[in-house]
Amino acid sequence: MKRNIVIATVAAAALVAGGTATALAVTGDDESTAAEHSSVQVKDDDRSDTVENVTEAKAAKVTAADAIRAALANTSGTAVSAELDDEDGGLVWDVDVLKGSTWHNVEVDPGTGKVLGSWVDKDDDGDDAADTARVNSALKGASTSAEDAAKAAAVKGTVTSVDLDDDGTTGAWEVETSDAKGAEADWHVGLKGDKVTADRSDRHDDRGDHDDRDVQDHDDDGSDD
């Protein structure tokens, strides 16, 4: 349940000095973000998705599990998602942390593991309470954290994102990995235990699309009968 955070204020002086910036997220058009201060800058060009996946995965020396641990050391709470994100050429680990009823966005440098900044998610849409309730319900009795899920799925490839699936009937961590050739794969890690299973929902959707096309073609072929 990756959340979109509006980042408009950054304590730039603290970042330049090598410290940790903490600011409130407010509405606005300020393009200055912690990503500008990331030690990992990547070219924002017309690379293919595969090349981009390989480049970013190799550039991230800090694992998803380590990024989550760093974020929680900065902002205590429950990590709900983490994503390796290219923000205008600056690569960051973007971690969502729920602390009580307040949502925080923490950005971690994928090259050094340092926290570049943390922001409070301003509840402009009035949906924070509902999101919080869903997360708490999904994680009730869970023994596997986002960090645990990232560690478990790391055997499948380089973990590029971890996200809580709080919409399903069983609940699980959704993890995306990238292999040495840039091919992506999706996995489920249970909320109890560290069993990793393939996420076949995309394959099911693809098969459904294929079936729809077959049906359409069949209908077209028989239209003159």
mmCIF file of C-alpha atoms in Angstrom:
data_model
loop_
_atom_site.group_PDB
_atom_site.id
_atom_site.type_symbol
_atom_site.label_atom_id
_atom_site.label_comp_id
_atom_site.label_asym_id
_atom_site.label_seq_id
_atom_site.Cartn_x
_atom_site.Cartn_y
_atom_site.Cartn_z
ATOM 1 C CA MET A 1 0.000 0.000 0.000
ATOM 2 C CA LYS A 2 2.604 2.459 -1.145
ATOM 3 C CA ARG A 3 1.610 5.966 -0.137
ATOM 4 C CA ASN A 4 2.330 9.143 -2.086
ATOM 5 C CA ILE A 5 3.939 11.779 0.103
ATOM 6 C CA VAL A 6 4.098 15.451 -0.857
ATOM 7 C CA ILE A 7 7.670 16.570 -0.094
ATOM 8 C CA ALA A 8 8.050 20.300 -0.267
ATOM 9 C CA THR A 9 10.380 21.325 2.561
ATOM 10 C CA VAL A 10 13.927 20.126 3.151
ATOM 11 C CA ALA A 11 16.425 21.225 5.773
ATOM 12 C CA ALA A 12 19.147 21.703 3.175
ATOM 13 C CA ALA A 13 21.724 23.092 5.553
ATOM 14 C CA ALA A 14 21.604 19.978 7.668
ATOM 15 C CA LEU A 15 21.991 17.782 4.620
ATOM 16 C CA VAL A 16 25.003 19.682 3.314
ATOM 17 C CA ALA A 17 26.598 19.334 6.742
ATOM 18 C CA GLY A 18 26.041 15.591 6.582
ATOM 19 C CA GLY A 19 23.338 15.580 9.217
ATOM 20 C CA THR A 20 19.808 14.259 9.184
ATOM 21 C CA ALA A 21 17.051 16.519 7.969
ATOM 22 C CA THR A 22 13.587 16.404 9.455
ATOM 23 C CA ALA A 23 10.797 18.527 8.048
ATOM 24 C CA LEU A 24 7.056 18.638 7.686
ATOM 25 C CA ALA A 25 5.570 17.837 4.328
ATOM 26 C CA VAL A 26 3.488 20.743 3.049
ATOM 27 C CA THR A 27 1.845 21.492 -0.257
ATOM 28 C CA GLY A 28 3.890 23.434 -2.759
ATOM 29 C CA ASP A 29 6.109 23.244 -5.820
ATOM 30 C CA ASP A 30 9.553 23.159 -4.185
ATOM 31 C CA GLU A 31 11.552 20.651 -6.264
ATOM 32 C CA SER A 32 14.398 20.380 -3.758
ATOM 33 C CA THR A 33 14.351 16.908 -2.194
ATOM 34 C CA ALA A 34 16.677 14.702 -0.238
ATOM 35 C CA ALA A 35 17.323 12.749 -3.454
ATOM 36 C CA GLU A 36 19.462 15.623 -4.671
ATOM 37 C CA HIS A 37 21.861 14.867 -1.833
ATOM 38 C CA SER A 38 21.999 11.127 -2.391
ATOM 39 C CA SER A 39 25.474 9.699 -2.972
ATOM 40 C CA VAL A 40 23.990 7.682 -5.846
ATOM 41 C CA GLN A 41 23.104 9.770 -8.875
ATOM 42 C CA VAL A 42 21.928 7.957 -11.996
ATOM 43 C CA LYS A 43 21.398 9.227 -15.524
ATOM 44 C CA ASP A 44 17.796 10.078 -16.257
ATOM 45 C CA ASP A 45 17.694 9.243 -19.960
ATOM 46 C CA ASP A 46 15.956 6.945 -22.417
ATOM 47 C CA ARG A 47 17.365 3.704 -21.030
ATOM 48 C CA SER A 48 15.253 0.592 -21.346
ATOM 49 C CA ASP A 49 13.515 -0.673 -18.239
ATOM 50 C CA THR A 50 15.855 -3.668 -18.136
ATOM 51 C CA VAL A 51 19.006 -1.534 -18.255
ATOM 52 C CA GLU A 52 17.530 0.804 -15.687
ATOM 53 C CA ASN A 53 16.741 -2.090 -13.352
ATOM 54 C CA VAL A 54 20.279 -3.464 -13.603
ATOM 55 C CA THR A 55 21.877 -0.047 -13.100
ATOM 56 C CA GLU A 56 19.810 0.864 -10.050
ATOM 57 C CA ALA A 57 20.063 -2.552 -8.429
ATOM 58 C CA LYS A 58 23.853 -2.551 -8.776
ATOM 59 C CA ALA A 59 24.130 1.037 -7.556
ATOM 60 C CA ALA A 60 22.224 0.273 -4.349
ATOM 61 C CA LYS A 61 24.925 -0.999 -2.007
ATOM 62 C CA VAL A 62 22.473 -0.772 0.900
ATOM 63 C CA THR A 63 19.892 -3.562 0.921
ATOM 64 C CA ALA A 64 16.182 -3.069 1.444
ATOM 65 C CA ALA A 65 16.443 -4.682 4.880
ATOM 66 C CA ASP A 66 19.273 -2.349 5.905
ATOM 67 C CA ALA A 67 17.394 0.684 4.588
ATOM 68 C CA ILE A 68 14.323 -0.264 6.622
ATOM 69 C CA ARG A 69 16.481 -0.726 9.718
ATOM 70 C CA ALA A 70 18.071 2.712 9.201
ATOM 71 C CA ALA A 71 14.663 4.346 8.706
ATOM 72 C CA LEU A 72 13.304 2.832 11.916
ATOM 73 C CA ALA A 73 16.397 3.924 13.832
ATOM 74 C CA ASN A 74 15.571 7.459 12.731
ATOM 75 C CA THR A 75 11.793 7.248 13.131
ATOM 76 C CA SER A 76 10.459 4.558 15.419
ATOM 77 C CA GLY A 77 7.273 2.802 14.396
ATOM 78 C CA THR A 78 6.240 0.121 11.900
ATOM 79 C CA ALA A 79 7.741 0.032 8.418
ATOM 80 C CA VAL A 80 4.880 -0.527 5.973
ATOM 81 C CA SER A 81 6.736 -0.217 2.668
ATOM 82 C CA ALA A 82 10.150 0.447 1.166
ATOM 83 C CA GLU A 83 10.996 1.196 -2.442
ATOM 84 C CA LEU A 84 14.188 1.907 -4.358
ATOM 85 C CA ASP A 85 13.202 5.064 -6.174
ATOM 86 C CA ASP A 86 14.812 7.299 -8.790
ATOM 87 C CA GLU A 87 13.773 10.857 -8.032
ATOM 88 C CA ASP A 88 15.034 13.126 -10.822
ATOM 89 C CA GLY A 89 18.326 11.262 -11.046
ATOM 90 C CA GLY A 90 18.863 10.805 -7.321
ATOM 91 C CA LEU A 91 18.454 7.240 -6.082
ATOM 92 C CA VAL A 92 16.905 6.759 -2.633
ATOM 93 C CA TRP A 93 15.256 4.139 -0.507
ATOM 94 C CA ASP A 94 11.799 5.551 0.197
ATOM 95 C CA VAL A 95 10.404 4.028 3.410
ATOM 96 C CA ASP A 96 6.901 4.572 4.818
ATOM 97 C CA VAL A 97 6.705 4.313 8.610
ATOM 98 C CA LEU A 98 3.533 4.301 10.678
ATOM 99 C CA LYS A 99 4.047 5.668 14.180
ATOM 100 C CA GLY A 100 0.872 5.580 16.221
ATOM 101 C CA SER A 101 -1.625 7.222 13.893
ATOM 102 C CA THR A 102 0.939 9.361 12.062
ATOM 103 C CA TRP A 103 2.535 8.446 8.755
ATOM 104 C CA HIS A 104 6.172 9.306 8.099
ATOM 105 C CA ASN A 105 8.210 9.155 4.914
ATOM 106 C CA VAL A 106 11.918 8.455 5.450
ATOM 107 C CA GLU A 107 14.487 8.599 2.655
ATOM 108 C CA VAL A 108 17.695 6.595 3.007
ATOM 109 C CA ASP A 109 20.841 6.899 0.901
ATOM 110 C CA PRO A 110 21.271 3.593 -0.992
ATOM 111 C CA GLY A 111 25.013 4.154 -1.171
ATOM 112 C CA THR A 112 25.807 4.972 2.458
ATOM 113 C CA GLY A 113 22.785 3.941 4.502
ATOM 114 C CA LYS A 114 22.443 7.435 5.969
ATOM 115 C CA VAL A 115 19.010 8.950 6.462
ATOM 116 C CA LEU A 116 18.711 11.894 4.084
ATOM 117 C CA GLY A 117 15.435 13.197 5.451
ATOM 118 C CA SER A 118 12.149 12.356 7.112
ATOM 119 C CA TRP A 119 8.761 13.977 6.661
ATOM 120 C CA VAL A 120 5.323 13.755 8.222
ATOM 121 C CA ASP A 121 2.568 12.908 5.760
ATOM 122 C CA LYS A 122 0.025 15.701 5.883
ATOM 123 C CA ASP A 123 -3.444 14.148 5.746
ATOM 124 C CA ASP A 124 -4.843 16.294 2.933
ATOM 125 C CA ASP A 125 -7.209 13.575 1.710
ATOM 126 C CA GLY A 126 -8.520 12.609 5.131
ATOM 127 C CA ASP A 127 -7.749 8.924 4.543
ATOM 128 C CA ASP A 128 -4.977 8.388 7.082
ATOM 129 C CA ALA A 129 -7.347 6.950 9.683
ATOM 130 C CA ALA A 130 -8.647 4.358 7.231
ATOM 131 C CA ASP A 131 -5.124 3.460 6.090
ATOM 132 C CA THR A 132 -3.980 3.108 9.683
ATOM 133 C CA ALA A 133 -6.911 0.868 10.551
ATOM 134 C CA ARG A 134 -6.231 -1.407 7.572
ATOM 135 C CA VAL A 135 -2.549 -1.720 8.405
ATOM 136 C CA ASN A 136 -3.180 -2.455 12.066
ATOM 137 C CA SER A 137 -5.782 -5.046 11.134
ATOM 138 C CA ALA A 138 -3.507 -6.705 8.570
ATOM 139 C CA LEU A 139 -0.536 -6.819 10.940
ATOM 140 C CA LYS A 140 -2.471 -8.005 13.982
ATOM 141 C CA GLY A 141 -0.720 -11.142 15.181
ATOM 142 C CA ALA A 142 1.942 -10.877 12.469
ATOM 143 C CA SER A 143 5.422 -12.107 13.301
ATOM 144 C CA THR A 144 7.126 -11.141 10.035
ATOM 145 C CA SER A 145 8.167 -7.518 9.585
ATOM 146 C CA ALA A 146 8.973 -5.678 6.378
ATOM 147 C CA GLU A 147 12.661 -6.123 7.179
ATOM 148 C CA ASP A 148 12.152 -9.869 7.686
ATOM 149 C CA ALA A 149 10.314 -10.115 4.363
ATOM 150 C CA ALA A 150 13.117 -8.278 2.560
ATOM 151 C CA LYS A 151 15.697 -10.633 4.016
ATOM 152 C CA ALA A 152 13.664 -13.715 3.103
ATOM 153 C CA ALA A 153 13.092 -12.633 -0.505
ATOM 154 C CA ALA A 154 16.727 -11.614 -1.016
ATOM 155 C CA VAL A 155 17.522 -15.211 -1.983
ATOM 156 C CA LYS A 156 15.435 -14.614 -5.126
ATOM 157 C CA GLY A 157 17.374 -11.559 -6.301
ATOM 158 C CA THR A 158 18.023 -7.939 -5.393
ATOM 159 C CA VAL A 159 15.016 -6.649 -3.497
ATOM 160 C CA THR A 160 13.824 -3.339 -4.947
ATOM 161 C CA SER A 161 10.553 -2.924 -3.066
ATOM 162 C CA VAL A 162 8.598 -4.292 -0.107
ATOM 163 C CA ASP A 163 4.966 -3.400 0.406
ATOM 164 C CA LEU A 164 2.197 -4.570 2.714
ATOM 165 C CA ASP A 165 -0.709 -6.161 0.884
ATOM 166 C CA ASP A 166 -3.529 -5.161 3.215
ATOM 167 C CA ASP A 167 -6.277 -5.627 0.648
ATOM 168 C CA GLY A 168 -6.056 -9.397 0.297
ATOM 169 C CA THR A 169 -7.955 -11.937 2.354
ATOM 170 C CA THR A 170 -4.867 -13.565 3.834
ATOM 171 C CA GLY A 171 -2.453 -10.628 3.980
ATOM 172 C CA ALA A 172 1.182 -10.795 2.979
ATOM 173 C CA TRP A 173 4.246 -8.763 2.156
ATOM 174 C CA GLU A 174 4.595 -8.114 -1.558
ATOM 175 C CA VAL A 175 8.248 -8.075 -2.601
ATOM 176 C CA GLU A 176 9.739 -7.215 -5.966
ATOM 177 C CA THR A 177 13.195 -8.413 -6.985
ATOM 178 C CA SER A 178 15.506 -7.802 -9.920
ATOM 179 C CA ASP A 179 18.048 -10.343 -11.176
ATOM 180 C CA ALA A 180 21.498 -9.776 -12.707
ATOM 181 C CA LYS A 181 19.940 -9.292 -16.141
ATOM 182 C CA GLY A 182 17.316 -6.798 -14.965
ATOM 183 C CA ALA A 183 14.366 -9.170 -15.066
ATOM 184 C CA GLU A 184 11.808 -8.384 -12.371
ATOM 185 C CA ALA A 185 9.834 -10.895 -10.325
ATOM 186 C CA ASP A 186 7.109 -10.532 -7.705
ATOM 187 C CA TRP A 187 6.902 -12.564 -4.513
ATOM 188 C CA HIS A 188 4.685 -12.991 -1.494
ATOM 189 C CA VAL A 189 6.108 -13.422 1.991
ATOM 190 C CA GLY A 190 3.630 -14.480 4.650
ATOM 191 C CA LEU A 191 2.987 -12.340 7.698
ATOM 192 C CA LYS A 192 3.733 -15.372 9.849
ATOM 193 C CA GLY A 193 6.955 -17.138 8.993
ATOM 194 C CA ASP A 194 9.317 -16.381 6.116
ATOM 195 C CA LYS A 195 7.965 -18.612 3.345
ATOM 196 C CA VAL A 196 8.473 -17.003 -0.052
ATOM 197 C CA THR A 197 6.052 -17.852 -2.854
ATOM 198 C CA ALA A 198 5.721 -16.534 -6.388
ATOM 199 C CA ASP A 199 3.072 -13.877 -6.951
ATOM 200 C CA ARG A 200 1.092 -15.322 -9.845
ATOM 201 C CA SER A 201 -1.531 -12.587 -9.994
ATOM 202 C CA ASP A 202 0.240 -10.823 -12.882
ATOM 203 C CA ARG A 203 0.448 -14.064 -14.823
ATOM 204 C CA HIS A 204 -3.249 -14.617 -14.206
ATOM 205 C CA ASP A 205 -4.035 -11.122 -15.462
ATOM 206 C CA ASP A 206 -1.895 -11.698 -18.559
ATOM 207 C CA ARG A 207 -3.669 -14.983 -19.235
ATOM 208 C CA GLY A 208 -7.016 -13.241 -18.855
ATOM 209 C CA ASP A 209 -5.986 -10.635 -21.386
ATOM 210 C CA HIS A 210 -4.907 -13.387 -23.751
ATOM 211 C CA ASP A 211 -8.212 -15.189 -23.313
ATOM 212 C CA ASP A 212 -10.113 -11.982 -23.973
ATOM 213 C CA ARG A 213 -8.222 -11.509 -27.218
ATOM 214 C CA ASP A 214 -8.898 -15.102 -28.244
ATOM 215 C CA VAL A 215 -12.599 -14.685 -27.597
ATOM 216 C CA GLN A 216 -12.657 -11.433 -29.557
ATOM 217 C CA ASP A 217 -10.803 -13.001 -32.480
ATOM 218 C CA HIS A 218 -13.147 -15.964 -32.419
ATOM 219 C CA ASP A 219 -16.161 -13.691 -32.457
ATOM 220 C CA ASP A 220 -14.725 -11.706 -35.332
ATOM 221 C CA ASP A 221 -13.977 -14.825 -37.361
ATOM 222 C CA GLY A 222 -17.527 -16.080 -36.921
ATOM 223 C CA SER A 223 -19.269 -12.808 -37.514
ATOM 224 C CA ASP A 224 -20.283 -13.753 -41.046
ATOM 225 C CA ASP A 225 -21.761 -17.107 -40.039
#
